[in-house]
mmCIF file of N, CA, C and O in Angstrom:
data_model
loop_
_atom_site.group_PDB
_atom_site.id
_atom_site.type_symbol
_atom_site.label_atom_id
_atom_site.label_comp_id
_atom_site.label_asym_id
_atom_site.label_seq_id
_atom_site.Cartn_x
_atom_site.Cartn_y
_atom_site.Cartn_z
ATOM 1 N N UNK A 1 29.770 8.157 -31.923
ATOM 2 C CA UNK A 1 29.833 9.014 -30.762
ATOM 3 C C UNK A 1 30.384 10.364 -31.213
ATOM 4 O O UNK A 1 31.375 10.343 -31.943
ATOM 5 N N UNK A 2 29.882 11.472 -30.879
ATOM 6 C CA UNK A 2 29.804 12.869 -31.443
ATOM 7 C C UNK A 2 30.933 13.362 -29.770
ATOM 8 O O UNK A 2 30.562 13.114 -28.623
ATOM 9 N N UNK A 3 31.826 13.832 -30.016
ATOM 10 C CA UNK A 3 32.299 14.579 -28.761
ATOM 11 C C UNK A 3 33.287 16.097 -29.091
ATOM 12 O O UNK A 3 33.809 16.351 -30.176
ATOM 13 N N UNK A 4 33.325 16.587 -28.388
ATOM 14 C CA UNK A 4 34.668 18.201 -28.357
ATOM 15 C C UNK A 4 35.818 17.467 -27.979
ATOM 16 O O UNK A 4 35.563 16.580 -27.164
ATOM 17 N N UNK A 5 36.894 17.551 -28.285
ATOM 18 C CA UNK A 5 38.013 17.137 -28.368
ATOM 19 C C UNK A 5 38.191 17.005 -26.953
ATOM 20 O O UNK A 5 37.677 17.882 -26.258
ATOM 21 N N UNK A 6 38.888 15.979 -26.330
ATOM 22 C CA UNK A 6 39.902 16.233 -25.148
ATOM 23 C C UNK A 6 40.764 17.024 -24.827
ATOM 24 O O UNK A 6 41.759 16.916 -25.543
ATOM 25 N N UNK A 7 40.859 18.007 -23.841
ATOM 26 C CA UNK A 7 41.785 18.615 -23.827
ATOM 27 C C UNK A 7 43.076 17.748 -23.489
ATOM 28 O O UNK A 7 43.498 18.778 -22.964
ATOM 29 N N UNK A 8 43.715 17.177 -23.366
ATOM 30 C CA UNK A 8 44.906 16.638 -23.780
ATOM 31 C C UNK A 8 45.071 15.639 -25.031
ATOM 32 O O UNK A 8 44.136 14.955 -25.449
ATOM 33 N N UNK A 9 46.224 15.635 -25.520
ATOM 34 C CA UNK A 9 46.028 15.076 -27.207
ATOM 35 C C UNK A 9 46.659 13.547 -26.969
ATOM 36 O O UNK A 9 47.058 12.996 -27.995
ATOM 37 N N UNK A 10 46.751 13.029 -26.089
ATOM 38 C CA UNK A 10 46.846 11.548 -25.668
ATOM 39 C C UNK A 10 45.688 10.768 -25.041
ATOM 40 O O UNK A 10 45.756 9.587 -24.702
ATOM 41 N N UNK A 11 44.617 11.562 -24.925
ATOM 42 C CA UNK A 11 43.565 11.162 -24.453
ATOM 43 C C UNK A 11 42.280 10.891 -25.415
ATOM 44 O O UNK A 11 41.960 11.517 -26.426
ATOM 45 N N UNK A 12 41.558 9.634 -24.731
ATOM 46 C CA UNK A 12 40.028 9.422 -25.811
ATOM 47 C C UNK A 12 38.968 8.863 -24.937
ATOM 48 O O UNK A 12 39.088 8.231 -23.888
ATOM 49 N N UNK A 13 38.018 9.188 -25.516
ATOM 50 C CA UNK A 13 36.717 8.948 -24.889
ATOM 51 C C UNK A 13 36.260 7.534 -25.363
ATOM 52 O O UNK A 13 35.939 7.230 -26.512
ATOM 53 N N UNK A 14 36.303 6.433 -23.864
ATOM 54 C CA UNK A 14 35.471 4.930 -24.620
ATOM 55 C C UNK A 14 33.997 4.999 -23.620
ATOM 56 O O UNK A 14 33.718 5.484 -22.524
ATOM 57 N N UNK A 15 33.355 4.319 -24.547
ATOM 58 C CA UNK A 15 32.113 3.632 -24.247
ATOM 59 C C UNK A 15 32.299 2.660 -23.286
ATOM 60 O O UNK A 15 33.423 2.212 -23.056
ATOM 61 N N UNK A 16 31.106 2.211 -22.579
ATOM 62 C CA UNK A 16 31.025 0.635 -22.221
ATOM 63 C C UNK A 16 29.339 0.357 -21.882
ATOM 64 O O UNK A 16 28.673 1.240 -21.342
ATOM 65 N N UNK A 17 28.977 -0.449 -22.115
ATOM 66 C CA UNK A 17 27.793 -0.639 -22.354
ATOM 67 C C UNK A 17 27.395 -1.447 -21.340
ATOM 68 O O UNK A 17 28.202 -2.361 -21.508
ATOM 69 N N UNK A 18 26.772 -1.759 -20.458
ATOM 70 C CA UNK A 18 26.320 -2.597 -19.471
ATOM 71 C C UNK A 18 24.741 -2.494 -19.210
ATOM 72 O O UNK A 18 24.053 -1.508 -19.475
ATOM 73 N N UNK A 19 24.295 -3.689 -18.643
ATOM 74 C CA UNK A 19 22.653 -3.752 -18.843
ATOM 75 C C UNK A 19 22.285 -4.436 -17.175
ATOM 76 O O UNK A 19 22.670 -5.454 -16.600
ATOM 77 N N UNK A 20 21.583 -3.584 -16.882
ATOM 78 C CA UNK A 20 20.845 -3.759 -15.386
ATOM 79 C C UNK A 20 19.214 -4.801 -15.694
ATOM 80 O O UNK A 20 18.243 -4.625 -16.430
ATOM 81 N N UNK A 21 19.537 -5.701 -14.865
ATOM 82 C CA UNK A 21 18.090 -6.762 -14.918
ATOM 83 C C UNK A 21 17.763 -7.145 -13.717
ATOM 84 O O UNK A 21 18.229 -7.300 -12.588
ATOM 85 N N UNK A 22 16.895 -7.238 -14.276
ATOM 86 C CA UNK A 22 15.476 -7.203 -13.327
ATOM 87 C C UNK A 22 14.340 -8.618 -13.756
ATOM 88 O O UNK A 22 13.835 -8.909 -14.840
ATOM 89 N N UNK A 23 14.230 -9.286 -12.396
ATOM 90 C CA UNK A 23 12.899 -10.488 -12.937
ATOM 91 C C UNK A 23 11.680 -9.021 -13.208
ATOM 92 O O UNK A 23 11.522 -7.891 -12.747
ATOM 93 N N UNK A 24 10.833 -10.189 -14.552
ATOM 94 C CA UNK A 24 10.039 -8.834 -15.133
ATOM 95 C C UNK A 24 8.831 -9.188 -14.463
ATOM 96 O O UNK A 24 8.460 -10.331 -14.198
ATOM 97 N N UNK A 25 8.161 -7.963 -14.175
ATOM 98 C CA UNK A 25 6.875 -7.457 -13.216
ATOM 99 C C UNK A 25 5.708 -8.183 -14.321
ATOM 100 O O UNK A 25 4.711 -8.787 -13.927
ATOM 101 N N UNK A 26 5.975 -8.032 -15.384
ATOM 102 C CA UNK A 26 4.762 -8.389 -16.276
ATOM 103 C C UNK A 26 4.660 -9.971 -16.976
ATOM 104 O O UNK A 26 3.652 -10.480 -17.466
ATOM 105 N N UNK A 27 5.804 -10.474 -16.878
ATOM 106 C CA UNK A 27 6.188 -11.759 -18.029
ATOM 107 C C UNK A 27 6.471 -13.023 -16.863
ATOM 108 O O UNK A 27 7.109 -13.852 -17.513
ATOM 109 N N UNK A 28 6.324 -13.490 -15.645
ATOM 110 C CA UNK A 28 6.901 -14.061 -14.811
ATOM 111 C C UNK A 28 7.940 -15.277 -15.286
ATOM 112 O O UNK A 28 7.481 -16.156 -16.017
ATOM 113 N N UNK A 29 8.852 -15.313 -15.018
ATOM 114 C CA UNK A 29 9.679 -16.508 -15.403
ATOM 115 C C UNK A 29 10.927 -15.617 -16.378
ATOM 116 O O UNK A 29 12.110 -15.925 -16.521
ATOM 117 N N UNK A 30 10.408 -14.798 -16.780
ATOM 118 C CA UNK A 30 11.749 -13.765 -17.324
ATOM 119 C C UNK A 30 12.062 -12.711 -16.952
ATOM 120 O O UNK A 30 11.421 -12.056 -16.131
ATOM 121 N N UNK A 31 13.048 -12.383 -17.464
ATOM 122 C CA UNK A 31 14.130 -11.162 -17.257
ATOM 123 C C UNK A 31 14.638 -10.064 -18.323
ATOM 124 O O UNK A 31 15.301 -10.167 -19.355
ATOM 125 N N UNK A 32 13.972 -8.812 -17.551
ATOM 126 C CA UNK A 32 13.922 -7.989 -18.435
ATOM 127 C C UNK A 32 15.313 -6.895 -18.357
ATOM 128 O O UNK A 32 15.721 -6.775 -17.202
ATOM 129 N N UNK A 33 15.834 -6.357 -19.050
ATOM 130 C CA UNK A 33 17.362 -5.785 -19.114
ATOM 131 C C UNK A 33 17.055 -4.587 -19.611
ATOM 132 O O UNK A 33 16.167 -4.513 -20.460
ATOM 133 N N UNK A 34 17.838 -3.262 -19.101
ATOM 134 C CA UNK A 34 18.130 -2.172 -19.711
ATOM 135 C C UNK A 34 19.176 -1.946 -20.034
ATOM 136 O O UNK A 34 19.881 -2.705 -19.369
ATOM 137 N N UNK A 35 20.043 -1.111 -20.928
ATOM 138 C CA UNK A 35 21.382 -0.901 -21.196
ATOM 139 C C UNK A 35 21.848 0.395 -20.278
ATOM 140 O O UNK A 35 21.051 1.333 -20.304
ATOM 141 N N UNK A 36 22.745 0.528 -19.667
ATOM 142 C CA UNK A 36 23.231 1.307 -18.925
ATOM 143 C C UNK A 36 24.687 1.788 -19.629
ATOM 144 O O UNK A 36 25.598 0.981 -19.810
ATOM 145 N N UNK A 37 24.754 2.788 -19.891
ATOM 146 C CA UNK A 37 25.899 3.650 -20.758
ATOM 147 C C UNK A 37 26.970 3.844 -19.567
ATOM 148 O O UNK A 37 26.583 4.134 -18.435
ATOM 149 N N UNK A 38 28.405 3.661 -19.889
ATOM 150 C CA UNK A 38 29.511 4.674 -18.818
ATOM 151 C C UNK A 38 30.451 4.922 -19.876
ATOM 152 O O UNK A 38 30.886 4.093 -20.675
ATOM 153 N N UNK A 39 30.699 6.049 -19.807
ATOM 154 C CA UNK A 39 31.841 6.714 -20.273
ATOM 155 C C UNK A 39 33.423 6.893 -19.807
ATOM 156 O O UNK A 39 33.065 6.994 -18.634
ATOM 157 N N UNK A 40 34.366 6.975 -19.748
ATOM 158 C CA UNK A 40 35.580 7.196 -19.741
ATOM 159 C C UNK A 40 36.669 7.181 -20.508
ATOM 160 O O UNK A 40 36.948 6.438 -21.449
ATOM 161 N N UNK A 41 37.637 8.623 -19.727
ATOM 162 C CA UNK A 41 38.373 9.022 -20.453
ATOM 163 C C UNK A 41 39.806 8.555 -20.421
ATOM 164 O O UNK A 41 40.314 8.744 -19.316
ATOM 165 N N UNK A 42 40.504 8.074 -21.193
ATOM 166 C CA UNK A 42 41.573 6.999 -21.167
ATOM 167 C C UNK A 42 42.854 7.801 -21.558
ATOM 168 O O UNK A 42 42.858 8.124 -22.746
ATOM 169 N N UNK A 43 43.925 8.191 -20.847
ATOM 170 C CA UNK A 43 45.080 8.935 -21.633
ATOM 171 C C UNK A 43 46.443 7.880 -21.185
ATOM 172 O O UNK A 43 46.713 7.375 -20.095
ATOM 173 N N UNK A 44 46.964 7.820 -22.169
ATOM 174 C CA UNK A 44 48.447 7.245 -22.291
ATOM 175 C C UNK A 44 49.075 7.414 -20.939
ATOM 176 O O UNK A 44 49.071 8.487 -20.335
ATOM 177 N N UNK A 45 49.662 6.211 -20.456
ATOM 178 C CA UNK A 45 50.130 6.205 -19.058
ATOM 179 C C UNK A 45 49.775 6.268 -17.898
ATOM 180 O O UNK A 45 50.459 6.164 -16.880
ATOM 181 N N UNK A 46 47.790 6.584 -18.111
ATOM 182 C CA UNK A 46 47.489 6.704 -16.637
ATOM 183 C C UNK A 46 45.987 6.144 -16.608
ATOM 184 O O UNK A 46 45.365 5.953 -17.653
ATOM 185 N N UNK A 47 45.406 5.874 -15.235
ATOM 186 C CA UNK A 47 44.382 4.784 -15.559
ATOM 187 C C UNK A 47 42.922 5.261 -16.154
ATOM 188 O O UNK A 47 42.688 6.455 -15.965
ATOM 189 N N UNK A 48 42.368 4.854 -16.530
ATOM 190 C CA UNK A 48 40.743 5.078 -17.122
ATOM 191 C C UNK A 48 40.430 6.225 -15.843
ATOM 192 O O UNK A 48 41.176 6.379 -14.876
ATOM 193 N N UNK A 49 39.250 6.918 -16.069
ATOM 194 C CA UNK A 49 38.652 7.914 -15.357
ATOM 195 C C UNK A 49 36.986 8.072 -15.737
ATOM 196 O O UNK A 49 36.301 8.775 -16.481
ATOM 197 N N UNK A 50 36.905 7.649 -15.358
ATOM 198 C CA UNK A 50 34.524 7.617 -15.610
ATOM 199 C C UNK A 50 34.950 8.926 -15.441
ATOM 200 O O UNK A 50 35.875 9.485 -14.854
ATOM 201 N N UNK A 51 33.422 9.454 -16.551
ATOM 202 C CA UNK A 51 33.197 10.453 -16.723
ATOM 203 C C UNK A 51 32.274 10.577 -17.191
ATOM 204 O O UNK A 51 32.064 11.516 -17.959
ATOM 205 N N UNK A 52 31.138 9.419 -16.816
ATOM 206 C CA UNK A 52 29.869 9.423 -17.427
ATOM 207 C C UNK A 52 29.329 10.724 -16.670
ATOM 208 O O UNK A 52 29.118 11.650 -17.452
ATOM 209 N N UNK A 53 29.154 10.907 -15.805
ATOM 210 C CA UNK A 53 27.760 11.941 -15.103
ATOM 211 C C UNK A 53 28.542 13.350 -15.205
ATOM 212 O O UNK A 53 28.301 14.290 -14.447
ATOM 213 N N UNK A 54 29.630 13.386 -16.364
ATOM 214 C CA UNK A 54 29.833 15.058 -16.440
ATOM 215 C C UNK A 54 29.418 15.278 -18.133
ATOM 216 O O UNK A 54 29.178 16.427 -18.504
ATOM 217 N N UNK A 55 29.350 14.198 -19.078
ATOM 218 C CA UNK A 55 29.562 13.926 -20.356
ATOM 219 C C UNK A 55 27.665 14.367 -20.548
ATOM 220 O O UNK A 55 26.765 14.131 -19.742
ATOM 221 N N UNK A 56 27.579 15.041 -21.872
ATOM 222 C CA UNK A 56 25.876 15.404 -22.141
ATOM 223 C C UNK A 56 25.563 14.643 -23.334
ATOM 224 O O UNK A 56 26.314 14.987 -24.247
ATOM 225 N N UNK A 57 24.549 13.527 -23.760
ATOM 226 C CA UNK A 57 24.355 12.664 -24.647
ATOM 227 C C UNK A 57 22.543 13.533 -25.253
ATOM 228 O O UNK A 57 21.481 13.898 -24.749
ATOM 229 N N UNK A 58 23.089 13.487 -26.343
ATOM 230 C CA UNK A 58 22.217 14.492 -27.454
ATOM 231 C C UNK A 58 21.107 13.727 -27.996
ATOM 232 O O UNK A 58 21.182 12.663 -28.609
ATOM 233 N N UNK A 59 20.333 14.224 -27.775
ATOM 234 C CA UNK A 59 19.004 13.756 -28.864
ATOM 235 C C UNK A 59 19.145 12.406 -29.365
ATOM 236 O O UNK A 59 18.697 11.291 -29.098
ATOM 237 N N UNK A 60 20.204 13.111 -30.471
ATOM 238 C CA UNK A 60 20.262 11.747 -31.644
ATOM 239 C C UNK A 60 21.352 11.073 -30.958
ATOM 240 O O UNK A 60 22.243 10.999 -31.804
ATOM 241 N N UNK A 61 21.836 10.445 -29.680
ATOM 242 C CA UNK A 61 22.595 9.621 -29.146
ATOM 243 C C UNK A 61 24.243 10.201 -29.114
ATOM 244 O O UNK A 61 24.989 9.249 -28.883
ATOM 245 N N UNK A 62 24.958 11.428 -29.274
ATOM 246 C CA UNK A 62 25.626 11.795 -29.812
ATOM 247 C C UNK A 62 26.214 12.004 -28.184
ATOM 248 O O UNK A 62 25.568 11.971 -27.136
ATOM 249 N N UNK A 63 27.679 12.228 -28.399
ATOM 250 C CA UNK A 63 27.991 12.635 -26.936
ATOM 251 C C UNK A 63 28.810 13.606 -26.295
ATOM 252 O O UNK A 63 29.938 13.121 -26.196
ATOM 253 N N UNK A 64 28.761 14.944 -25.732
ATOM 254 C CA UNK A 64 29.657 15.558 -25.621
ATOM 255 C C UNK A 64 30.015 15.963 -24.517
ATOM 256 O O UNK A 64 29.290 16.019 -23.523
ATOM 257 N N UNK A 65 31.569 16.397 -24.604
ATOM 258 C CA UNK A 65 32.417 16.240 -23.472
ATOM 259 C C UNK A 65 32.744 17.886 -23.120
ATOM 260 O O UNK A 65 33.169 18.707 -23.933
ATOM 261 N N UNK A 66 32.489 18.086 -21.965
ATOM 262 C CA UNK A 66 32.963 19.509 -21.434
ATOM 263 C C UNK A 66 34.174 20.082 -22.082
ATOM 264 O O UNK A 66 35.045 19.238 -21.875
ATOM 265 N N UNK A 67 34.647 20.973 -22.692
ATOM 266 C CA UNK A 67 36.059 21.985 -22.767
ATOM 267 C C UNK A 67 36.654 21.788 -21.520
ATOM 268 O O UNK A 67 37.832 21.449 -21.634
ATOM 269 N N UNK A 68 36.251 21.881 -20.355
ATOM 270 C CA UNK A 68 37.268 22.169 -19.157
ATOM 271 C C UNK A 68 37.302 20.717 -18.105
ATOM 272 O O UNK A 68 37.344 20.612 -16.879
ATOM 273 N N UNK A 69 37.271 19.914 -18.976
ATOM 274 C CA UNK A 69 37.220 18.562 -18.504
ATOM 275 C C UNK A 69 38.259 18.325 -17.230
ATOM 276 O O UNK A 69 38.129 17.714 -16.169
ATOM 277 N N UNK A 70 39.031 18.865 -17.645
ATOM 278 C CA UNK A 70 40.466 18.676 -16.456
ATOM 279 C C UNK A 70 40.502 18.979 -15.355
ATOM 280 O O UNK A 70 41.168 18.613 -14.387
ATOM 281 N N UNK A 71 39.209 20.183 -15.634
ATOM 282 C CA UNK A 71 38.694 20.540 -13.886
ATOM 283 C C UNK A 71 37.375 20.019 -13.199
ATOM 284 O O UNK A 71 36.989 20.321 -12.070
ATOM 285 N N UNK A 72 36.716 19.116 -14.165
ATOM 286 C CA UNK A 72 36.071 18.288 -13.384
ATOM 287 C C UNK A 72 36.041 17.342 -12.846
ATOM 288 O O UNK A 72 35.272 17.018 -11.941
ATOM 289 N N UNK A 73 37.315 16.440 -13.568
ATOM 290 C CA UNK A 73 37.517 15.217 -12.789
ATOM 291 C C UNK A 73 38.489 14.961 -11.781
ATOM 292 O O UNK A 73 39.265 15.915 -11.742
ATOM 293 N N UNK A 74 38.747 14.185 -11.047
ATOM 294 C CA UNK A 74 39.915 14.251 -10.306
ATOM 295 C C UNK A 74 41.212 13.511 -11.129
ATOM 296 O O UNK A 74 41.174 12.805 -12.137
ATOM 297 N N UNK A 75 42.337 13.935 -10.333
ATOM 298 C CA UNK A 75 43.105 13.450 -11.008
ATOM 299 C C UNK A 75 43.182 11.646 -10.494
ATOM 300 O O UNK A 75 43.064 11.108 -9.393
ATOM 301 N N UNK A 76 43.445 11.085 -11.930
ATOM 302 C CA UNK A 76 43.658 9.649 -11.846
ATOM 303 C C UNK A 76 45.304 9.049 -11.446
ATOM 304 O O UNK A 76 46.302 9.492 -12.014
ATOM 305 N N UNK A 77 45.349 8.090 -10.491
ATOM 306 C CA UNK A 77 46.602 7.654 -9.533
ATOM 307 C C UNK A 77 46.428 6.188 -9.860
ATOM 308 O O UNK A 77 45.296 5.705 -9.819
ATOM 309 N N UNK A 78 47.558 5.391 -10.206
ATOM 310 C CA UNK A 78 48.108 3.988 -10.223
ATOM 311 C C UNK A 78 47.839 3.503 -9.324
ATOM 312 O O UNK A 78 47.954 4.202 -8.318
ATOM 313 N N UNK A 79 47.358 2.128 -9.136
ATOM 314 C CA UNK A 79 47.623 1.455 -7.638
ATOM 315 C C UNK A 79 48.809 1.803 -7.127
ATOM 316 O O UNK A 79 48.823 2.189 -5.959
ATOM 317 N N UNK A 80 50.197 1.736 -7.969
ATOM 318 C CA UNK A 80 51.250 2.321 -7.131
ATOM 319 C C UNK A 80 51.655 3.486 -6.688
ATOM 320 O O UNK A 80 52.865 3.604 -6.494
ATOM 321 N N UNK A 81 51.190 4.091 -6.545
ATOM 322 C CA UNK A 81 50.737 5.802 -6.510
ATOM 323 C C UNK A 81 49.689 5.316 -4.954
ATOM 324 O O UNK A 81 49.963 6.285 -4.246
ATOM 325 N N UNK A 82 49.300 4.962 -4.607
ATOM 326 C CA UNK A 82 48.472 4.440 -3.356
ATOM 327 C C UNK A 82 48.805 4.190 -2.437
ATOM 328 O O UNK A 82 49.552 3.213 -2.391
ATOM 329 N N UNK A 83 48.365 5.121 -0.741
ATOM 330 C CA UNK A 83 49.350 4.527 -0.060
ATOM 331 C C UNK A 83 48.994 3.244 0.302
ATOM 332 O O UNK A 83 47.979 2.834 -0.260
ATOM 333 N N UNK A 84 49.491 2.543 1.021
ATOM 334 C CA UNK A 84 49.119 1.139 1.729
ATOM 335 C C UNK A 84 49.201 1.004 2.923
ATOM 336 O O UNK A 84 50.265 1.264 3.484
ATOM 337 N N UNK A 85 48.213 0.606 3.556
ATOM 338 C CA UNK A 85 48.480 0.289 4.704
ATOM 339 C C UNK A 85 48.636 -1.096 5.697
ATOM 340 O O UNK A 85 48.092 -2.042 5.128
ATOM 341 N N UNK A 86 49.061 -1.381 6.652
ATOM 342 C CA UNK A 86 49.414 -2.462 7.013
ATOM 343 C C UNK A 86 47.999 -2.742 8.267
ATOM 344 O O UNK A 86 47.523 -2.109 9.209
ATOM 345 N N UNK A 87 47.757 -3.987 7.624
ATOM 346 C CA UNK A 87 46.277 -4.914 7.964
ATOM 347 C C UNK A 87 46.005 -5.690 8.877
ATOM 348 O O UNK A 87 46.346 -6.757 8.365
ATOM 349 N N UNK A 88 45.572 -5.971 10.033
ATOM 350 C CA UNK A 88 45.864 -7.119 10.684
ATOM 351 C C UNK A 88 44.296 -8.226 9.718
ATOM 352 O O UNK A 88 43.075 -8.081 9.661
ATOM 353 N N UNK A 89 45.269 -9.221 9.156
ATOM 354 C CA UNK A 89 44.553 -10.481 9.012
ATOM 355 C C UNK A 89 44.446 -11.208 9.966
ATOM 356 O O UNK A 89 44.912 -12.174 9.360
ATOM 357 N N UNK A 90 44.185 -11.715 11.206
ATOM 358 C CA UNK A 90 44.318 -12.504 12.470
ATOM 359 C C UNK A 90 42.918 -12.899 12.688
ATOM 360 O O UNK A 90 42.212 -12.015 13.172
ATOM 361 N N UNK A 91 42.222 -14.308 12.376
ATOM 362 C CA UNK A 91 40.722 -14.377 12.292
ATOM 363 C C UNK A 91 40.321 -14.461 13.724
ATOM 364 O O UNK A 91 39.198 -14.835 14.064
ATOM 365 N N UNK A 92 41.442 -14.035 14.724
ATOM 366 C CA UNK A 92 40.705 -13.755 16.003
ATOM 367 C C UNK A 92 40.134 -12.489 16.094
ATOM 368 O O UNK A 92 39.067 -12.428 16.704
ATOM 369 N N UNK A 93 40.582 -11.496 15.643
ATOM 370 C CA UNK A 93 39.928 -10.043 15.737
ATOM 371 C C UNK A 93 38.660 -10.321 15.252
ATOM 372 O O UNK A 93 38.017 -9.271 15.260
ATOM 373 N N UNK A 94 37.891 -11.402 14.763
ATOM 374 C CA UNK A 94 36.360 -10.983 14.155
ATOM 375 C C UNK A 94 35.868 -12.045 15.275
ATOM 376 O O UNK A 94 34.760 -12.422 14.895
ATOM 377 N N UNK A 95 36.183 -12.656 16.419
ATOM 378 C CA UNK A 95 35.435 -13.244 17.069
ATOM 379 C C UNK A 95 34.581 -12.267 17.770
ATOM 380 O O UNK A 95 33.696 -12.656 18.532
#
């Protein structure tokens, strides 16, 4: 993976590879798969951040990451960082 540095120096760019399937139109009885790419950017102390649909993947598979990255994504928050709110579970409300 080819990228421009992160602008922060605790931070790195991971892969993850995932594959979307489909019963195949042509082969009946099988299943045909594509690989689906996501990107995110991971910094010390705070949670993962996708950043596939800002990241530009090159020709030869290579991948690069904006200079001003910090202003495209939002900032990333802990579940505890979240507010919470209080729920009614009562399985009469869904009658």
């Amino acid at each position: 993976m080819t990228e421009n540095k992160p602008s922060k120096p605790d931070c790195e760019i991971q892969e993850l590879v995932q594959f979307a399937c489909h019963p195949s139109k042509s082969a009946p009885g099988q299943i045909d798969c594509s690989p689906v790419f996501r990107f995110f950017r991971i910094c010390v102390g705070r949670p993962a951040v996708e950043i596939t649909k800002i990241v530009s993947i090159t020709d030869e598979g290579g991948v690069t990451v904006p200079r001003n990255i910090d202003v495209l994504i939002p900032k990333a928050r802990s579940f505890s960082e979240i507010a919470k709110h209080e729920t009614n579970t009562d399985p009469e409300q869904f009658k």
